[in-house]
Amino acid sequence: MPSAFQLRRACHILDRGGIVAYPTESVFGLGCDPANRLAVMSLLALKQRDWRKGLIVVAATIEQLDGWINWGDKASYRRMLESRWPGPETWVLPALPHIPRWLRGQHDTLAARVTDHPVAAALAEAWGGCIVSTSANRSSARPARSALALRRSLGRACPFILPGRVGGLAQPTPIRDIRSGLRLR
């Protein structure tokens, strides 16, 4: 578990538009402030990822998603997710109209997860909101499952890594569409 000092440093980096690496349920993730366009664009450039695919945000609590997700009259979505989260499931949910395209890609949805990984949850809690969460790798490479693998693949491109171990999932978290119930990954 990272120290309070390490979490404060990570939040300072996020505040300044930087990128932080941290362990998640299955791999190391890269995160940034989802409301900061330049930070998101830097992260996409680092990963060599097409913005049109969209990104995932991760939160410590479902309340941290309230400014991002359009729960609308589908309160049943929220009730269902409250019974499943926190946990290692990512859901594609209707995005609020103001959510920028550079975050949601070509979709009217946003992928989100309320994580149960202690480090990822501690980071979102310390940050006070959701953060971008995407695997720590270039788009064509395998995701890093350790800080050493992350350093080998990205070098100094990601200067700050929160310490910790990835969770027990062998594959990235499953992604499901809330509207159809289909598993997308």
Rosetta silent file (secondary structure, phi, psi, omega in degrees, C-alpha in Angstrom):
SEQUENCE: MPSAFQLRRACHILDRGGIVAYPTESVFGLGCDPANRLAVMSLLALKQRDWRKGLIVVAATIEQLDGWINWGDKASYRRMLESRWPGPETWVLPALPHIPRWLRGQHDTLAARVTDHPVAAALAEAWGGCIVSTSANRSSARPARSALALRRSLGRACPFILPGRVGGLAQPTPIRDIRSGLRLR
SCORE:     score description
SCORE:     0.000 S_00000001
   1 L     0.000  133.956  178.929    0.000    0.000    0.000 S_00000001
   2 L   -68.537  154.283  177.556    1.396    3.429   -0.857 S_00000001
   3 L   -76.728  166.775  176.696    2.151    5.850    1.935 S_00000001
   4 H   -60.173  -38.088  177.970    0.170    9.028    2.519 S_00000001
   5 H   -62.156  -44.404  179.975    3.143   10.959    1.110 S_00000001
   6 H   -64.484  -39.164  177.426    3.126    8.876   -2.092 S_00000001
   7 H   -66.239  -40.976  176.872   -0.613    9.400   -2.527 S_00000001
   8 H   -62.273  -41.988  179.081   -0.212   13.171   -2.007 S_00000001
   9 H   -63.175  -43.444  178.144    2.599   13.213   -4.580 S_00000001
  10 H   -60.252  -43.452  179.417    0.441   11.278   -7.067 S_00000001
  11 H   -64.615  -37.420  176.983   -2.414   13.767   -6.540 S_00000001
  12 H   -62.301  -42.615  178.210   -0.007   16.672   -7.041 S_00000001
  13 H   -63.376  -44.578  177.832    1.079   15.136  -10.358 S_00000001
  14 H   -61.229  -42.818  178.293   -2.565   14.666  -11.395 S_00000001
  15 H   -57.018  -35.377 -176.686   -3.318   18.290  -10.398 S_00000001
  16 L   -89.999    8.910  177.272   -0.522   19.471  -12.691 S_00000001
  17 L    85.489   16.882 -179.252   -1.791   17.467  -15.672 S_00000001
  18 L   -89.719  179.253 -178.868    0.620   14.577  -15.275 S_00000001
  19 L  -115.062  138.218  179.214    0.284   10.838  -15.616 S_00000001
  20 E  -123.513  139.452  173.267    0.556    8.363  -12.756 S_00000001
  21 E  -102.340  146.938 -177.031    0.994    4.596  -12.980 S_00000001
  22 E  -158.762  153.530  177.973   -0.618    2.347  -10.369 S_00000001
  23 E   -75.190  147.037  175.846   -1.564   -1.304   -9.869 S_00000001
  24 L  -127.075 -164.547 -176.050   -5.118   -2.425  -10.638 S_00000001
  25 L   -61.811  -29.382 -175.498   -7.021   -5.694  -10.463 S_00000001
  26 L  -134.043  -28.066 -177.265   -5.019   -7.342  -13.274 S_00000001
  27 L  -144.692  171.886  169.891   -2.338   -5.009  -14.664 S_00000001
  28 E   -75.939  142.850  179.417   -0.642   -1.715  -13.960 S_00000001
  29 E  -113.973  161.013  171.644   -2.722    1.205  -15.141 S_00000001
  30 E  -111.810  134.675 -178.381   -1.980    4.692  -16.337 S_00000001
  31 E  -133.498  156.281  174.748   -4.125    7.455  -14.944 S_00000001
  32 L  -156.629  176.085  177.228   -4.679   11.161  -15.299 S_00000001
  33 L   -70.839  115.556 -177.691   -7.320   13.783  -14.583 S_00000001
  34 L   -66.806  -16.723  179.587  -10.215   12.915  -16.923 S_00000001
  35 L   -89.848   -5.155 -177.059  -11.305   16.578  -17.022 S_00000001
  36 L  -101.872  103.696 -176.562   -7.894   17.774  -18.236 S_00000001
  37 H   -56.416  -45.136 -178.331   -7.791   17.575  -22.042 S_00000001
  38 H   -64.290  -38.222  177.908   -4.017   18.019  -22.259 S_00000001
  39 H   -64.373  -44.549  179.484   -3.428   15.281  -19.684 S_00000001
  40 H   -64.020  -42.488  179.354   -5.721   12.867  -21.551 S_00000001
  41 H   -64.828  -37.552  176.256   -4.066   13.711  -24.872 S_00000001
  42 H   -63.479  -42.391  178.824   -0.608   13.142  -23.327 S_00000001
  43 H   -63.845  -44.459  178.398   -1.743    9.774  -22.016 S_00000001
  44 H   -62.332  -39.185  178.095   -3.169    8.804  -25.421 S_00000001
  45 H   -65.903  -43.041  178.517    0.088    9.853  -27.111 S_00000001
  46 H   -58.674  -43.929 -179.777    2.141    7.847  -24.609 S_00000001
  47 H   -78.574  -15.888 -172.602    0.019    4.762  -25.295 S_00000001
  48 L    58.854   46.062 -176.065   -0.183    5.494  -29.034 S_00000001
  49 L  -108.420  137.744  177.817   -3.929    4.932  -28.649 S_00000001
  50 L   -70.830  126.934 -178.282   -6.618    6.293  -30.956 S_00000001
  51 H   -61.169  -26.093 -176.373   -8.859    8.733  -29.043 S_00000001
  52 H   -65.574  -18.463  179.159  -11.922    7.374  -30.855 S_00000001
  53 H   -72.607  -25.548 -176.070  -11.802    4.166  -28.790 S_00000001
  54 L    83.170  169.598 -177.541  -12.600    6.032  -25.579 S_00000001
  55 L  -130.180  168.289  176.318  -11.153    5.465  -22.135 S_00000001
  56 E  -102.028  143.610  167.458  -12.170    3.974  -18.797 S_00000001
  57 E  -112.183  145.886  179.295  -12.522    5.962  -15.602 S_00000001
  58 E  -121.250  142.735 -176.819  -12.053    4.311  -12.236 S_00000001
  59 E  -133.117  162.574  175.659  -13.543    5.507   -8.952 S_00000001
  60 L   -88.935  -27.117 -179.763  -13.400    4.640   -5.267 S_00000001
  61 L  -140.208  157.848  178.187  -17.171    5.070   -4.812 S_00000001
  62 H   -65.579  -28.952  178.612  -20.190    5.156   -7.093 S_00000001
  63 H   -62.623  -29.654  178.788  -20.799    8.766   -5.993 S_00000001
  64 H   -66.684  -13.632  178.998  -17.542    9.778   -7.703 S_00000001
  65 H   -93.743   -6.389 -172.987  -19.203    8.885  -11.021 S_00000001
  66 L   -59.397  -32.539  178.814  -22.244   11.128  -10.510 S_00000001
  67 L   -84.547    2.463 -174.508  -20.847   14.022  -12.557 S_00000001
  68 L  -119.033  -35.337 -173.423  -19.912   11.705  -15.407 S_00000001
  69 E  -101.474  137.593  176.295  -22.687    9.129  -15.809 S_00000001
  70 L   -90.843   90.821  179.197  -26.218    9.882  -16.964 S_00000001
  71 L   -70.659  -27.277  176.217  -28.240    7.801  -14.527 S_00000001
  72 L    44.962 -139.820  178.752  -31.355    9.557  -15.898 S_00000001
  73 L   -88.200    8.736  179.990  -34.590    7.723  -15.249 S_00000001
  74 L   -98.122   52.418  178.473  -32.696    4.454  -15.224 S_00000001
  75 H   -57.726  -19.864  177.601  -32.082    4.407  -11.486 S_00000001
  76 H   -63.845  -32.099  175.255  -32.270    0.639  -11.862 S_00000001
  77 H   -58.380  -49.561 -177.021  -28.812    0.804  -13.513 S_00000001
  78 H   -64.098  -44.091  179.073  -27.376    2.433  -10.439 S_00000001
  79 H   -60.257  -42.302  178.978  -29.112    0.024   -8.045 S_00000001
  80 H   -63.029  -43.632 -178.867  -27.805   -2.942  -10.007 S_00000001
  81 H   -69.687  -32.754  176.490  -24.256   -1.578  -10.017 S_00000001
  82 H   -61.611  -26.988  178.367  -24.407   -0.804   -6.289 S_00000001
  83 H   -83.274  -13.461 -176.675  -24.913   -4.541   -5.770 S_00000001
  84 H  -109.477  -22.953 -178.227  -21.893   -5.400   -7.964 S_00000001
  85 L  -105.984  154.985   -2.888  -19.406   -2.663   -7.072 S_00000001
  86 L   -69.280  149.644 -179.867  -16.809   -2.225   -5.786 S_00000001
  87 L   175.245  173.804 -174.410  -15.395   -5.005   -7.871 S_00000001
  88 L   -87.297   49.164  176.042  -13.423   -5.946  -10.957 S_00000001
  89 L  -125.411  129.740  174.954  -16.142   -5.209  -13.521 S_00000001
  90 E  -102.154  136.123 -178.730  -16.086   -2.312  -15.961 S_00000001
  91 E  -121.603  138.618  173.300  -19.433   -1.157  -17.321 S_00000001
  92 E   -89.650  118.635 -170.981  -20.203    0.940  -20.381 S_00000001
  93 E  -125.340  155.414  176.018  -22.752    3.494  -19.184 S_00000001
  94 E   -61.599  128.520  179.466  -24.619    6.460  -20.707 S_00000001
  95 E   -87.311  149.652  171.563  -22.388    9.533  -20.411 S_00000001
  96 L   -64.420  151.070 -174.754  -23.678   12.944  -19.419 S_00000001
  97 L   -58.693  -28.255 -176.967  -23.903   15.263  -22.457 S_00000001
  98 L   -81.928   -5.112 -178.755  -20.977   17.454  -21.338 S_00000001
  99 L   -67.430  124.223 -173.003  -18.473   14.566  -21.221 S_00000001
 100 L   -68.661  150.216  179.613  -15.876   15.396  -23.869 S_00000001
 101 H   -63.083  -31.428 -179.352  -15.337   13.229  -26.932 S_00000001
 102 H   -67.543  -10.971  176.124  -11.626   12.976  -26.198 S_00000001
 103 H  -102.024  -44.269 -176.622  -12.595   10.952  -23.117 S_00000001
 104 H   -92.600   -7.614  179.613  -15.563    8.919  -24.365 S_00000001
 105 L    72.252 -142.910 -177.225  -14.323    8.559  -27.956 S_00000001
 106 L   -85.227   16.126 -171.897  -16.905    8.049  -30.681 S_00000001
 107 L  -110.119  162.149  171.729  -19.477    6.870  -28.181 S_00000001
 108 L   -98.296   17.433 -176.368  -22.318    8.433  -26.190 S_00000001
 109 E  -124.137  168.523  175.575  -21.167    6.248  -23.311 S_00000001
 110 E  -137.390  132.209  176.708  -18.338    6.138  -20.816 S_00000001
 111 E   -82.553  133.438 -175.231  -16.694    3.010  -19.461 S_00000001
 112 E  -144.658  154.615  176.689  -16.425    3.113  -15.657 S_00000001
 113 E  -147.628  136.148  167.266  -15.486    0.941  -12.706 S_00000001
 114 E   -96.793  107.496 -169.893  -15.693    1.327   -8.959 S_00000001
 115 L   -79.517  150.212  170.919  -12.563   -0.572   -8.088 S_00000001
 116 L  -109.471    6.527  176.087  -11.919   -2.834   -5.149 S_00000001
 117 L   -73.837  127.847 -172.852   -8.156   -2.790   -5.697 S_00000001
 118 H   -60.750  -36.788 -178.685   -6.714   -1.131   -2.578 S_00000001
 119 H   -75.734  -47.065  179.228   -4.131    1.044   -4.366 S_00000001
 120 H   -61.199  -41.429  178.359   -6.372    2.177   -7.231 S_00000001
 121 H   -66.297  -40.536  178.937   -9.191    2.903   -4.769 S_00000001
 122 H   -63.524  -37.795  178.547   -6.823    4.790   -2.434 S_00000001
 123 H   -66.060  -48.010  179.010   -5.641    6.935   -5.347 S_00000001
 124 H   -63.149  -37.668  178.073   -9.197    7.814   -6.450 S_00000001
 125 H   -65.463  -46.007  179.498  -10.148    8.490   -2.821 S_00000001
 126 H   -65.085  -38.048  179.406   -7.121   10.746   -2.263 S_00000001
 127 H   -68.639  -32.273  178.775   -7.760   12.500   -5.590 S_00000001
 128 L    88.160   18.539  179.694  -11.393   13.022   -4.610 S_00000001
 129 L  -177.453 -178.382 -179.533  -12.880   11.794   -7.865 S_00000001
 130 L   -75.983  157.469  177.928  -12.566    9.373  -10.692 S_00000001
 131 E  -131.402  157.443  173.826   -9.396    9.108  -12.745 S_00000001
 132 E   -63.989  142.361  176.808   -8.615    7.727  -16.176 S_00000001
 133 L  -138.484  109.070  177.269   -7.587    4.080  -16.004 S_00000001
 134 E  -136.734  150.810 -175.499   -5.981    2.426  -19.001 S_00000001
 135 E   -59.055  144.889 -176.664   -3.449   -0.362  -19.165 S_00000001
 136 L   -85.743   85.541  178.532    0.178    0.679  -18.793 S_00000001
 137 L  -170.060  163.314  168.515    1.548   -0.209  -22.208 S_00000001
 138 L   -74.073  154.189 -172.061    1.782    1.038  -25.744 S_00000001
 139 L   -55.459  -30.498 -177.442   -1.302   -0.027  -27.687 S_00000001
 140 L   -92.485   -3.337 -174.628    0.486   -2.848  -29.512 S_00000001
 141 L  -104.830  165.293  177.011    2.325   -4.226  -26.453 S_00000001
 142 L   -72.505  143.794  177.266    1.321   -6.467  -23.561 S_00000001
 143 L   -65.315  146.799  179.117    0.137   -4.674  -20.409 S_00000001
 144 L   -76.892  132.820  177.999    2.648   -4.425  -17.560 S_00000001
 145 L  -106.936    2.465  176.393    1.918   -6.665  -14.573 S_00000001
 146 L  -149.533  162.613  178.096    4.728   -5.248  -12.408 S_00000001
 147 H   -63.729  -36.391  178.750    6.500   -1.944  -11.855 S_00000001
 148 H   -64.316  -45.572  177.891    9.657   -3.455  -13.368 S_00000001
 149 H   -61.869  -37.142  177.737    7.803   -4.514  -16.529 S_00000001
 150 H   -63.009  -47.160  178.442    6.308   -1.028  -16.694 S_00000001
 151 H   -60.831  -40.553  179.815    9.761    0.598  -16.490 S_00000001
 152 H   -64.864  -38.030 -175.458   11.061   -1.759  -19.179 S_00000001
 153 H   -85.134  -38.383 -175.802    8.242   -0.989  -21.586 S_00000001
 154 H  -108.375  -11.058  179.500    7.690    2.741  -21.035 S_00000001
 155 H    58.257 -135.882 -178.322   10.999    3.830  -19.513 S_00000001
 156 H   -86.094    4.996  179.056   10.926    7.350  -18.157 S_00000001
 157 H   -62.828  -25.799  174.795    7.818    8.238  -20.171 S_00000001
 158 L  -122.398   94.034 -171.067    5.873    7.590  -16.961 S_00000001
 159 L   -74.210  -18.094 -176.190    8.020    9.022  -14.182 S_00000001
 160 L  -123.587  123.527  179.635    5.789    8.209  -11.178 S_00000001
 161 E  -123.517  121.604  173.592    4.623    4.735  -10.216 S_00000001
 162 L   -72.337  134.315 -178.856    2.588    4.086   -7.078 S_00000001
 163 L   -73.767  153.892  176.528    3.911    0.958   -5.378 S_00000001
 164 L   148.028  172.249  179.540    1.840   -2.154   -4.969 S_00000001
 165 L  -106.458  149.512  174.379    0.933   -5.463   -6.538 S_00000001
 166 L   -70.450  158.261  178.560   -1.662   -6.108   -9.173 S_00000001
 167 L   -72.092 -171.258 -172.130   -4.734   -8.063   -8.095 S_00000001
 168 L   -86.061    0.580 -179.517   -5.417  -11.685   -8.860 S_00000001
 169 L   -72.580  133.943  178.539   -7.127  -11.363  -12.255 S_00000001
 170 L   -79.876  -25.473 -179.189   -5.214  -13.062  -15.069 S_00000001
 171 L  -121.283  160.890  174.891   -6.950  -10.944  -17.728 S_00000001
 172 L   -56.667  157.483 -177.693   -8.052   -7.287  -17.782 S_00000001
 173 L   -56.213  141.911  175.556  -11.384   -6.626  -16.093 S_00000001
 174 L   -64.836  147.170  176.587  -14.383   -7.696  -18.127 S_00000001
 175 E  -115.781  127.633  179.547  -16.278   -4.881  -19.819 S_00000001
 176 E  -124.721  148.486  176.915  -20.061   -5.118  -20.086 S_00000001
 177 E   -91.662  123.490 -176.756  -22.611   -2.856  -21.725 S_00000001
 178 L   -65.953  -32.449 -176.583  -25.309   -1.789  -19.241 S_00000001
 179 L   -72.859  -43.479 -175.923  -27.943   -1.340  -21.958 S_00000001
 180 L   -99.794  -22.375 -174.667  -27.583   -4.741  -23.631 S_00000001
 181 L    81.421   -2.408 -177.517  -25.896   -6.744  -20.892 S_00000001
 182 L   -70.781  144.320  173.213  -23.402   -8.001  -23.485 S_00000001
 183 E   -84.962  122.892 -178.097  -19.826   -8.697  -22.512 S_00000001
 184 L   -94.945  -22.820  177.443  -17.583   -6.551  -24.730 S_00000001
 185 L  -146.901    0.000    0.000  -14.260   -7.847  -23.367 S_00000001
